[in-house]
XYZ file of C-alpha atoms in Angstrom:
783
model
C 47.194 104.674 103.808
C 44.375 106.813 105.554
C 41.711 105.365 103.577
C 43.321 101.738 104.482
C 43.471 102.389 108.523
C 39.543 103.841 108.044
C 38.508 100.826 106.343
C 40.360 98.978 108.670
C 38.786 100.144 111.472
C 35.474 100.039 109.878
C 35.844 96.210 109.355
C 36.618 95.717 112.939
C 33.699 97.295 114.155
C 31.356 95.596 111.420
C 32.368 92.364 113.286
C 31.770 93.548 116.781
C 27.800 93.534 115.831
C 27.643 90.007 114.869
C 25.590 87.742 116.574
C 27.525 84.909 115.475
C 31.109 84.536 115.506
C 32.525 83.588 111.805
C 34.839 79.754 112.129
C 38.553 80.646 112.364
C 38.834 79.068 108.360
C 36.621 81.176 107.275
C 38.226 84.612 108.574
C 41.630 83.344 107.410
C 40.236 83.270 104.128
C 39.184 86.627 104.303
C 42.461 87.991 105.241
C 44.027 86.193 102.434
C 41.321 87.746 100.042
C 42.017 90.700 101.133
C 46.063 90.205 100.723
C 45.289 89.073 96.953
C 43.302 91.978 95.986
C 45.613 94.853 96.697
C 48.180 92.496 94.614
C 46.060 91.974 92.171
C 45.000 95.771 91.522
C 46.524 98.378 93.610
C 43.586 101.142 93.803
C 41.701 103.025 96.140
C 38.595 101.149 96.040
C 40.693 97.933 95.850
C 42.615 98.917 99.201
C 39.312 100.065 101.390
C 37.602 96.909 100.333
C 40.638 95.242 101.480
C 41.249 97.187 104.848
C 37.724 96.470 105.815
C 37.875 92.895 105.235
C 41.255 92.525 106.879
C 39.930 94.308 110.141
C 36.687 92.152 110.079
C 39.246 88.725 110.317
C 41.520 90.700 112.462
C 38.849 91.226 115.105
C 37.193 88.045 114.719
C 40.375 85.766 115.227
C 41.388 87.682 118.079
C 37.785 87.273 119.467
C 38.546 83.406 118.527
C 41.895 83.694 120.878
C 39.970 85.544 123.926
C 36.997 83.276 123.937
C 39.273 79.973 124.003
C 39.748 80.144 127.404
C 36.090 79.342 129.109
C 34.969 78.045 132.226
C 33.325 74.828 132.032
C 29.782 74.741 132.845
C 30.453 71.368 135.219
C 32.800 73.962 136.829
C 30.287 76.248 137.415
C 29.288 77.275 141.564
C 31.792 74.600 142.730
C 34.581 75.271 145.483
C 37.914 75.218 143.504
C 41.382 75.807 144.899
C 43.493 77.760 142.483
C 46.857 79.672 143.061
C 48.007 82.414 141.452
C 48.830 86.495 141.649
C 46.718 89.958 142.086
C 46.889 91.408 138.919
C 44.694 94.650 139.313
C 44.460 97.629 141.601
C 41.777 96.468 144.243
C 39.018 98.475 144.317
C 37.596 98.321 148.257
C 33.851 98.527 148.452
C 31.063 98.270 151.392
C 31.677 95.259 152.859
C 34.780 93.839 150.477
C 37.264 94.119 147.737
C 37.553 93.287 144.347
C 40.088 92.567 142.211
C 41.499 90.589 138.443
C 43.416 87.731 139.897
C 45.783 85.460 137.224
C 45.542 82.177 137.666
C 48.987 79.873 137.762
C 47.555 76.557 139.373
C 44.863 74.798 140.023
C 44.371 72.456 142.875
C 41.141 70.965 142.286
C 40.874 67.859 141.010
C 39.144 67.656 137.226
C 38.289 71.505 137.850
C 39.358 74.218 134.616
C 40.008 77.325 135.531
C 40.952 80.741 132.984
C 43.917 82.090 133.307
C 42.301 85.455 134.403
C 39.068 85.671 136.446
C 37.412 88.506 138.274
C 37.164 87.975 142.383
C 34.653 89.272 144.691
C 35.748 88.918 148.418
C 33.410 89.656 151.187
C 33.554 90.086 154.862
C 35.218 92.583 157.485
C 38.558 91.047 157.182
C 38.766 91.538 153.036
C 37.809 94.958 153.723
C 41.012 95.926 155.433
C 43.444 97.564 152.543
C 46.306 95.921 154.199
C 44.872 93.057 153.262
C 45.514 92.617 149.451
C 47.805 94.266 147.058
C 48.721 94.159 143.362
C 51.424 91.471 142.515
C 50.884 89.330 145.788
C 50.961 85.781 145.442
C 47.671 83.793 147.031
C 46.168 79.944 147.502
C 42.222 80.914 147.473
C 39.009 79.023 147.646
C 36.763 80.496 144.881
C 33.475 79.645 143.619
C 32.969 80.858 139.570
C 30.394 81.197 137.275
C 30.881 82.294 133.717
C 30.571 85.457 132.469
C 27.049 87.000 132.658
C 25.842 90.811 132.765
C 22.464 92.250 132.446
C 21.213 93.008 128.830
C 19.209 96.076 128.620
C 18.487 98.953 125.689
C 20.983 101.892 126.205
C 22.469 99.757 128.818
C 26.241 98.627 130.000
C 27.258 95.517 128.439
C 29.219 94.020 131.358
C 29.805 90.668 129.104
C 31.628 93.091 126.867
C 33.808 94.670 129.177
C 34.991 91.328 130.833
C 35.937 89.867 127.333
C 38.132 93.132 126.733
C 39.665 92.591 130.036
C 40.326 89.182 129.324
C 38.312 87.535 131.811
C 36.355 84.678 131.436
C 35.030 83.800 134.625
C 33.709 85.630 137.753
C 33.494 84.802 141.352
C 33.988 85.154 144.739
C 36.146 83.970 147.492
C 34.864 81.671 149.995
C 35.488 81.701 153.671
C 37.777 78.651 154.084
C 38.613 78.465 157.461
C 42.520 79.551 157.066
C 42.770 77.850 153.417
C 42.932 81.371 151.763
C 46.397 82.007 151.956
C 49.029 84.945 150.958
C 52.182 83.009 149.443
C 54.533 85.588 148.467
C 54.564 89.102 148.671
C 55.653 89.857 145.294
C 55.375 88.115 142.161
C 57.682 89.147 139.254
C 56.343 90.787 136.146
C 56.173 94.698 134.579
C 52.063 94.734 134.603
C 52.366 93.862 138.248
C 55.141 96.622 139.263
C 53.020 98.749 137.599
C 49.732 98.195 139.473
C 51.707 98.369 142.837
C 53.165 101.437 142.154
C 49.475 102.699 141.259
C 48.336 101.369 144.678
C 51.241 102.742 146.845
C 49.952 106.166 145.139
C 46.439 105.894 145.533
C 46.988 104.812 149.394
C 49.816 107.636 150.062
C 47.014 110.414 148.254
C 44.148 108.866 150.401
C 46.141 108.533 154.108
C 47.227 112.430 152.907
C 43.957 113.607 152.383
C 41.964 111.625 154.616
C 38.630 112.748 155.191
C 38.733 114.863 152.517
C 35.370 115.209 149.874
C 37.485 115.180 146.569
C 40.323 112.785 147.675
C 38.744 110.655 144.786
C 39.463 113.393 141.698
C 42.854 113.841 143.122
C 43.696 110.029 142.953
C 41.667 110.235 139.212
C 44.025 112.716 138.379
C 47.133 111.155 139.137
C 46.481 107.114 138.200
C 42.880 107.017 136.610
C 41.425 105.318 139.065
C 37.746 106.971 139.093
C 35.919 104.723 141.560
C 36.337 106.643 144.863
C 34.290 109.759 143.244
C 31.251 109.919 144.921
C 28.316 110.046 142.473
C 26.788 112.728 143.202
C 30.160 114.646 142.322
C 29.563 112.662 138.928
C 26.385 113.676 138.400
C 27.421 117.478 138.797
C 30.754 116.639 136.717
C 27.847 115.183 133.514
C 25.720 117.476 133.867
C 28.327 120.235 133.029
C 30.176 118.563 130.952
C 33.682 117.829 132.435
C 33.790 114.552 133.124
C 36.640 114.035 130.521
C 38.572 116.177 132.707
C 38.073 114.263 136.336
C 40.730 111.582 135.054
C 43.996 111.537 132.829
C 43.097 113.222 129.759
C 44.763 113.841 126.248
C 45.347 116.969 127.476
C 46.816 116.271 130.666
C 49.276 113.720 128.911
C 50.344 116.154 126.351
C 50.708 118.813 128.847
C 53.522 116.492 130.956
C 55.006 115.411 127.694
C 55.696 118.535 126.801
C 57.277 120.024 129.872
C 59.069 116.542 129.882
C 60.189 117.509 126.189
C 61.003 121.333 127.397
C 63.446 120.380 130.456
C 64.888 117.602 128.292
C 65.859 120.290 125.479
C 66.877 122.837 127.831
C 68.999 120.383 129.436
C 70.586 118.523 126.266
C 71.597 121.881 125.249
C 73.454 122.811 127.656
C 75.288 119.078 127.712
C 74.070 118.592 131.308
C 76.526 121.361 132.293
C 78.969 119.250 131.222
C 81.716 119.049 128.315
C 80.039 116.229 126.558
C 78.805 118.636 123.751
C 75.899 116.446 123.579
C 73.525 118.124 120.747
C 77.022 117.243 118.315
C 76.108 113.458 119.231
C 72.239 113.922 118.784
C 70.013 116.912 118.370
C 67.886 118.204 120.885
C 64.954 117.935 119.139
C 65.344 114.223 118.875
C 66.359 114.028 122.366
C 63.710 115.907 123.554
C 61.236 114.257 121.530
C 62.544 110.851 123.294
C 61.623 112.166 126.628
C 58.733 113.278 126.020
C 57.593 110.078 124.726
C 58.602 108.525 127.628
C 57.497 110.016 130.011
C 53.689 109.849 128.239
C 54.241 106.326 128.276
C 54.904 106.331 132.028
C 52.026 108.443 132.606
C 49.735 106.192 130.181
C 50.760 103.401 132.281
C 49.958 104.653 135.827
C 46.878 105.858 134.285
C 45.944 102.388 133.466
C 45.717 102.485 129.451
C 42.483 103.631 128.718
C 41.267 104.374 125.354
C 41.732 108.482 125.207
C 45.180 108.305 127.271
C 46.142 105.110 124.277
C 45.033 107.447 121.480
C 47.156 110.474 122.869
C 50.399 108.601 123.442
C 49.948 106.790 119.843
C 49.656 110.303 118.368
C 52.840 111.560 120.073
C 54.869 108.542 119.740
C 53.821 109.120 115.847
C 54.894 112.602 115.919
C 58.433 111.624 117.483
C 59.260 109.198 115.316
C 58.551 111.119 112.321
C 60.706 113.704 114.120
C 63.606 111.100 114.368
C 62.870 109.851 111.045
C 62.855 113.219 109.471
C 59.043 112.910 107.802
C 57.069 115.820 107.888
C 53.534 113.951 109.988
C 50.273 115.744 109.362
C 47.894 115.604 111.577
C 45.633 113.785 109.809
C 47.875 110.889 109.233
C 48.888 110.899 112.810
C 45.273 110.724 113.995
C 44.779 107.720 111.715
C 48.017 105.905 112.904
C 46.868 106.199 116.612
C 43.388 105.426 115.711
C 45.014 101.870 113.576
C 46.696 101.461 116.453
C 44.679 101.197 118.931
C 42.074 98.878 116.966
C 44.992 96.396 116.452
C 45.684 96.169 119.809
C 42.401 96.237 120.952
C 39.348 95.459 118.817
C 36.680 96.094 121.213
C 37.751 99.263 122.033
C 35.259 101.028 120.189
C 32.580 99.405 122.287
C 32.632 101.749 124.663
C 31.781 105.895 124.124
C 35.603 107.092 125.590
C 36.509 105.894 122.270
C 34.549 108.138 119.952
C 34.653 110.665 122.314
C 38.114 111.270 122.469
C 38.554 110.053 118.276
C 36.155 112.215 117.533
C 37.080 115.293 119.546
C 40.468 115.374 117.931
C 39.278 114.873 114.603
C 36.910 118.100 115.218
C 39.325 120.081 116.506
C 41.691 119.506 113.814
C 39.087 119.833 111.426
C 37.874 122.863 112.450
C 41.332 124.554 113.468
C 44.348 123.526 111.600
C 45.326 124.234 108.168
C 43.734 127.678 107.867
C 45.036 130.537 105.710
C 45.242 133.773 106.950
C 47.270 135.797 109.359
C 48.258 134.254 112.490
C 47.839 136.383 115.540
C 49.821 136.237 118.630
C 49.320 137.599 121.908
C 46.252 136.560 124.530
C 43.686 137.888 122.476
C 44.436 135.118 120.044
C 45.022 132.437 122.638
C 41.642 133.276 123.740
C 40.211 133.424 120.125
C 41.858 129.837 119.667
C 40.312 128.852 122.730
C 37.024 129.573 122.175
C 36.941 128.206 118.439
C 38.536 124.937 119.710
C 35.655 124.593 122.611
C 32.805 125.983 119.852
C 34.519 122.914 117.589
C 34.126 120.479 120.040
C 31.186 121.317 121.796
C 29.151 121.182 118.004
C 31.366 118.010 116.607
C 30.608 115.874 120.022
C 26.841 116.856 120.318
C 25.382 114.593 117.966
C 27.138 111.708 119.302
C 26.970 112.742 122.393
C 22.937 112.634 122.131
C 23.594 109.203 120.862
C 25.536 107.631 123.104
C 24.187 109.245 126.462
C 21.015 110.506 125.604
C 21.458 114.639 127.032
C 24.213 117.142 126.125
C 25.218 119.802 128.682
C 23.872 123.212 127.542
C 26.351 124.903 130.127
C 29.249 122.490 129.487
C 31.444 126.082 126.874
C 30.928 127.866 130.345
C 32.077 125.198 132.658
C 34.887 123.854 130.456
C 36.356 127.823 130.492
C 36.618 128.235 133.872
C 37.239 124.167 134.501
C 39.992 123.691 132.075
C 42.664 126.167 132.977
C 42.010 124.647 136.999
C 42.183 121.437 136.522
C 44.888 121.458 133.883
C 47.411 124.081 134.818
C 46.677 124.647 138.550
C 45.049 120.973 140.071
C 46.821 118.591 137.952
C 50.004 119.831 138.021
C 50.095 120.064 141.780
C 47.939 116.360 142.292
C 51.239 115.193 140.459
C 53.948 116.920 142.105
C 52.581 116.249 145.758
C 52.309 112.012 144.778
C 55.569 111.965 144.332
C 57.304 114.975 147.075
C 58.455 113.921 150.377
C 56.083 114.780 153.538
C 55.633 117.147 154.470
C 55.800 119.379 151.069
C 53.281 116.442 149.768
C 50.639 117.479 152.673
C 50.795 121.136 151.295
C 50.795 120.653 147.700
C 48.152 118.053 147.316
C 46.182 119.874 150.297
C 46.465 123.206 147.252
C 45.457 120.850 144.986
C 42.019 119.639 146.764
C 41.524 123.229 147.445
C 41.429 124.091 143.721
C 38.831 121.304 143.238
C 36.958 122.516 145.984
C 36.975 125.977 144.731
C 36.080 124.421 141.349
C 33.328 122.589 142.572
C 31.112 125.510 144.087
C 30.198 126.988 140.650
C 30.016 123.711 139.056
C 27.080 122.765 141.569
C 25.697 125.826 140.501
C 25.658 125.220 137.048
C 24.087 122.258 137.175
C 21.566 122.758 139.225
C 18.953 124.000 136.856
C 17.012 122.160 134.846
C 17.839 123.836 131.823
C 21.716 122.537 132.168
C 21.109 119.651 130.396
C 19.211 118.606 127.200
C 17.660 115.236 126.869
C 16.214 113.716 123.795
C 15.834 110.486 122.359
C 19.070 108.416 120.969
C 18.680 109.561 117.718
C 18.192 106.827 114.545
C 20.959 106.222 112.259
C 19.832 108.408 109.345
C 19.123 111.509 111.807
C 22.601 111.092 113.296
C 24.108 110.576 109.551
C 22.317 114.028 108.462
C 23.268 116.240 111.531
C 27.294 115.004 111.242
C 26.783 116.444 107.937
C 24.971 119.609 109.553
C 27.814 119.832 112.230
C 30.638 119.785 108.996
C 28.989 122.442 107.298
C 28.954 124.407 110.396
C 32.557 124.186 111.083
C 34.135 124.281 107.624
C 36.860 127.082 106.965
C 35.658 130.679 106.599
C 34.367 131.196 103.122
C 32.292 128.384 103.089
C 28.966 129.170 101.514
C 26.130 130.236 104.535
C 28.352 127.717 107.450
C 25.047 128.926 109.295
C 22.537 127.035 107.213
C 23.972 123.659 108.486
C 21.677 123.958 111.331
C 19.161 122.759 109.070
C 20.307 119.589 109.374
C 20.401 119.133 113.192
C 16.412 119.917 112.302
C 15.639 115.855 112.988
C 18.109 115.817 115.976
C 16.313 118.401 117.882
C 12.627 118.045 116.804
C 13.172 114.036 118.257
C 10.006 113.065 120.722
C 9.932 109.789 122.626
C 8.655 107.015 120.630
C 4.923 106.036 121.901
C 2.046 103.199 121.442
C -1.222 104.265 119.019
C -4.192 105.608 121.365
C -5.348 102.656 122.686
C -2.978 100.080 122.475
C 0.353 100.332 125.468
C 3.501 98.337 125.630
C 5.650 96.977 128.619
C 9.416 96.786 129.098
C 10.262 94.106 131.828
C 14.206 95.020 132.318
C 16.598 92.685 133.091
C 17.839 94.298 136.401
C 19.127 90.817 138.464
C 16.645 89.216 141.141
C 14.138 91.945 141.597
C 11.356 93.389 139.685
C 10.944 96.815 136.890
C 8.607 97.219 134.313
C 7.622 100.211 132.499
C 4.145 100.246 130.820
C 3.428 103.217 128.142
C 0.593 103.839 126.139
C 0.114 107.182 123.975
C 0.663 110.333 126.490
C 1.533 108.204 130.222
C 3.878 106.045 131.453
C 3.992 104.030 134.680
C 6.273 102.370 136.446
C 5.801 99.374 138.149
C 8.892 98.630 141.101
C 12.673 100.017 140.590
C 14.747 96.645 140.851
C 17.201 95.493 143.311
C 19.893 97.585 145.245
C 23.101 96.362 144.131
C 25.420 98.102 146.624
C 25.334 101.866 148.086
C 24.693 104.258 145.412
C 23.755 101.474 142.912
C 20.846 100.088 141.981
C 18.352 98.570 139.262
C 17.661 102.367 138.578
C 20.818 104.037 138.618
C 22.603 101.165 136.306
C 19.411 100.388 133.799
C 16.151 102.022 134.430
C 17.263 105.590 134.132
C 19.897 104.837 131.307
C 16.884 103.288 129.409
C 14.718 106.279 129.884
C 17.645 108.788 129.041
C 18.364 107.105 125.875
C 14.484 107.277 124.947
C 14.390 110.832 125.881
C 12.072 109.999 128.813
C 12.272 113.037 131.824
C 8.979 112.538 133.276
C 6.503 109.210 134.586
C 2.903 110.011 135.590
C 3.047 107.002 138.204
C 5.747 105.151 140.174
C 4.025 101.760 141.805
C 6.368 100.386 144.390
C 4.649 97.321 144.725
C 5.460 96.337 148.349
C 9.022 97.200 150.615
C 11.318 94.176 150.034
C 14.539 95.599 148.984
C 14.548 93.921 145.346
C 11.713 95.940 144.728
C 11.719 98.963 146.335
C 16.027 99.167 145.976
C 15.900 102.051 143.395
C 13.318 104.141 143.734
C 14.762 106.770 145.392
C 17.227 106.931 142.286
C 13.551 107.621 140.486
C 12.219 110.275 142.522
C 15.349 112.525 142.809
C 16.232 111.954 138.875
C 12.995 112.416 137.284
C 9.572 114.057 137.529
C 7.021 111.674 139.212
C 3.284 112.526 139.507
C 2.533 110.151 141.974
C 3.602 107.172 144.259
C 0.948 104.225 144.500
C 2.664 101.998 147.180
C 2.028 99.434 150.038
C 4.641 101.068 152.048
C 3.938 101.611 155.934
C 3.484 105.041 156.449
C 7.075 105.646 158.233
C 9.029 104.210 155.183
C 11.259 106.901 154.465
C 10.406 106.845 150.905
C 7.144 108.743 150.917
C 8.722 111.498 151.944
C 10.152 111.877 148.695
C 6.908 111.941 146.969
C 5.155 115.047 145.781
C 1.719 112.875 145.787
C 1.418 109.642 147.312
C -1.254 107.059 148.046
C -1.558 103.667 148.967
C -2.460 100.774 146.630
C -5.874 99.522 147.219
C -8.351 96.985 145.523
C -11.032 98.362 143.800
C -8.691 101.292 142.106
C -8.878 102.140 138.762
C -8.329 104.443 135.691
C -7.988 104.794 131.992
C -4.928 106.411 130.078
C -5.547 106.593 126.199
C -7.676 103.937 125.756
C -5.983 101.741 128.179
C -7.371 100.199 131.442
C -5.791 99.876 134.601
C -7.088 98.356 137.705
C -5.656 97.132 141.040
C -7.013 93.954 142.207
C -4.866 94.052 145.818
C -4.123 94.200 148.407
C -7.543 94.976 150.238
C -7.753 97.494 152.583
C -7.990 94.637 155.984
C -4.484 93.785 154.890
C -2.901 97.035 156.111
C -4.523 96.674 159.852
C -2.747 92.951 159.957
C 0.407 93.157 161.481
C 0.821 89.667 161.259
C 1.065 90.028 157.535
C 4.695 89.982 155.273
C 5.260 92.696 153.041
C 4.283 90.069 150.097
C 1.179 89.355 151.303
C 0.486 93.444 150.352
C 1.909 94.017 146.991
C 0.171 96.048 144.475
C -1.341 93.881 141.951
C -1.925 95.995 138.527
C -4.053 94.419 135.589
C -3.694 96.803 132.348
C -5.956 96.021 129.596
C -6.870 97.534 126.319
C -8.405 96.024 122.507
C -9.083 92.660 124.481
C -5.290 91.786 125.668
C -4.386 92.444 129.248
C -1.334 91.662 131.412
C -1.400 90.845 135.128
C 1.473 91.951 137.608
C 1.311 89.909 140.633
C 4.539 91.207 142.651
C 5.233 89.130 145.220
C 1.976 87.384 146.247
C 1.758 83.656 147.600
C -0.721 81.035 147.601
C -2.798 82.690 150.292
C -3.195 86.200 148.266
C -3.641 84.096 144.580
C -6.500 82.171 146.449
C -8.380 85.517 147.763
C -8.090 86.864 144.512
C -10.071 83.824 143.173
C -12.792 83.992 145.515
C -13.174 87.913 145.095
C -13.669 87.540 141.256
C -11.618 84.648 139.240
C -12.809 86.472 136.257
C -10.878 89.591 136.322
C -7.785 87.799 136.578
C -7.728 86.779 132.746
C -4.659 88.146 131.330
C -2.680 87.392 127.812
C 0.363 87.891 129.623
C 1.404 86.831 133.671
C 4.419 88.797 135.404
C 4.862 85.488 137.573
C 4.120 86.136 141.350
C 7.353 86.305 143.115
C 10.026 85.218 140.259
C 8.467 81.506 140.331
C 8.775 81.013 143.789
C 7.425 77.328 145.619
C 5.045 79.740 147.555
C 2.969 81.037 144.383
C 1.836 80.160 141.028
C -0.827 77.661 142.042
C -2.261 75.475 139.690
C -5.964 77.211 140.076
C -4.565 80.760 139.378
C -2.536 80.186 136.645
C -6.231 78.534 134.924
C -7.964 81.313 136.037
C -5.461 83.874 134.293
C -4.925 81.883 131.393
C -1.835 83.581 130.041
C -0.424 82.711 126.923
C 2.824 84.161 128.231
C 4.827 84.295 131.449
C 7.494 86.607 132.178
C 10.110 85.650 134.988
C 12.140 88.415 136.407
C 15.009 86.682 137.827
C 18.685 86.589 138.722
C 21.447 84.744 136.999
C 21.911 81.896 139.282
C 20.297 83.491 141.800
C 20.816 82.096 145.134
C 17.480 81.611 146.050
C 17.171 79.092 142.661
C 14.017 81.080 141.312
C 12.202 80.080 139.545
C 11.898 76.635 141.405
C 11.758 73.790 138.689
C 8.354 72.678 139.827
C 6.465 75.811 139.330
C 8.408 76.417 136.074
C 7.541 73.302 134.680
C 3.930 74.026 135.812
C 3.987 76.967 133.383
C 4.826 74.287 130.944
C 1.897 71.977 131.941
C -0.365 74.981 131.294
C 0.531 75.591 127.845
C 2.316 79.096 128.452
C 5.343 80.107 127.051
C 7.815 81.143 129.250
C 10.630 83.945 129.129
C 13.219 84.423 131.595
C 14.698 87.983 131.663
C 18.359 86.088 133.025
C 17.657 84.076 129.403
C 16.770 86.697 127.467
C 17.394 89.918 128.380
C 14.833 92.718 128.664
C 11.350 91.753 127.189
C 9.500 94.257 125.240
C 5.508 93.379 124.914
C 3.477 95.207 122.613
C -0.606 95.194 122.885
C -2.650 96.250 120.571
C -4.556 93.692 118.049
C -2.313 91.374 118.740
C 0.610 90.607 120.731
C 4.105 91.215 119.922
C 7.092 90.263 121.700
C 11.044 90.245 121.398
C 13.535 89.824 123.888
C 16.529 92.004 124.269
C 19.453 89.416 123.831
C 17.720 87.902 120.537
C 17.261 91.449 118.573
C 20.381 92.567 119.219
C 22.505 89.181 119.709
C 26.317 89.585 120.388
C 29.044 86.463 119.465
C 30.258 86.724 123.125
C 26.746 86.867 124.837
C 26.659 83.726 127.169
C 30.510 82.731 125.759
């Protein structure tokens, strides 16, 4: 059974790596072949083959069902009136609110809307906490688009997340002059009731802890909603390796279920202080198992049904079922059954780190601590020894996976968890749960004590997270390096008596000695990120790196740097930039610069920013971009072509006109990064020296706007490839149709980041071009 379940999960995982979705008839044939194979010859190899084929077919058929309801292209960007219910806990942000919406009826003629959509409602009215609640029925005027997200290496796959959530369109509520109307305060439905209860608890906790810095942590521990935790706090939790505690984790669910089972068993044995003789009707063990599983289910539903919570509940449910049926369930069987149920109900769960870390942690603990021979010691020393062994197993067991998923491992995690686990699990979480349901003023005291516990814990965590050596970063390992490291991990965690367990560290050698990849001397590479409507490119030589612009700011604390650039650099194991060039002060270019300067070591900042710009204070070294500047790294030439010194003295010039224009060249190949210059600056460059503009690749000036990319400029540059960094369906309609066609008229190949994702260029004797959506295509992209 275990082999069959693991094979089923592997087959489902293989489906998620496909660039195209096999047809439904072919998938049904696969399922039929799997069944016939088992009936023909029941053996271990056959079961593994059949399990993998069945998992592949099941995940594919689930994908067909999920992708069936699509928003037609003709309905994108038009006003559509819909009636439906608020289906999720609304997320309030600066200037608005975001929620899932279950569509019941579409009023607009000839419009087809998927049954579930994700809506944002902007404006001061929408930001009112009293406006929308789960389960309410509304009639709204909305403007929608098909699912689309930024596509970058080591980045978050937003389109996959929408698919898993059942969301087939996203959009926003239009200001409709009174046509957006609440029709009913309540829509019957179990899901709506759960979300309404979660909303009530969140509102109550935030009201009691109004103004408290860690109120978001208390909310996360009670209902699993982590969106209220500040990014600075997340940085501390991640650097100390305790992020798994700042949510409803498996440990918390198990603790609550065990408490419920103990209370139920105690009451049942006493027949609830009646003469009913309940133990004679039903054994107390079975009553306790039923109570524990029921309370665990309730807690998991309040938690939002995340993968770690699902895994814990399914394991508890399997144990409870085994007890009711009088069967003995081994820990490995329990874990495999939980894995099979998760994949069966959610084939996309394995796309997310929580799936691998949750099941990986339990597997490491079971492998390192279960079924070991020897005398079972008792007492507090034995408890401490078991806790230390468990922490050792989790730390060593998850290190390779953590590097693969996040590009970093917390070195202070064992110490931080030794303090945080008892504080959060035994003190803060019980108080938070009790305080959320107790009446006032008891709730104020209990929740205040829980918040105090988090605040006291935060102080040592901040000290542990501060040193640079608190976190070890390395490139995401290649498959063979990861496999070798996992073998070494299993060797080190093997039972006592296993020969030379310490030698397992030798298998970690490739993992520990990785260095970021780099072009050879005399060559360079450029990565044009997909940051939406903004600009950001990484230029790499053999030993140096330059970042040209940092993308837009999406919201307070969220930018092209935090969501795209920094995750990419972590995944590559890059901790230092030699130069950051900020072309000019527009927010779609400078939006992530503060995050880059605060997170990475940056050698110098070159920009055209005004002297009073606050960003300049964050840079250790800074200088203005000026035409005529130049330097050479590893045989690669960097030339600053604009702006000229006189432009800084002209107050009438727009920031675009002062864009830093950078040409990078080597071995007769070059790229021209033109920022947001417009026709006037293009003409000035042509007058200065048209020959110096020659390049194989041109970053389209001003995202392909109608004020740039004149015919004479394109002729002087003479590129074979033009890169357009633009946002999907952006409000500026960049690139302009006439400009985009002008590139084609000049025989220039065109690549748009909104269509191709991040674009990587490798300059050497030749020019190699690859785009992320082509090299890592998935069946849900563009669907």
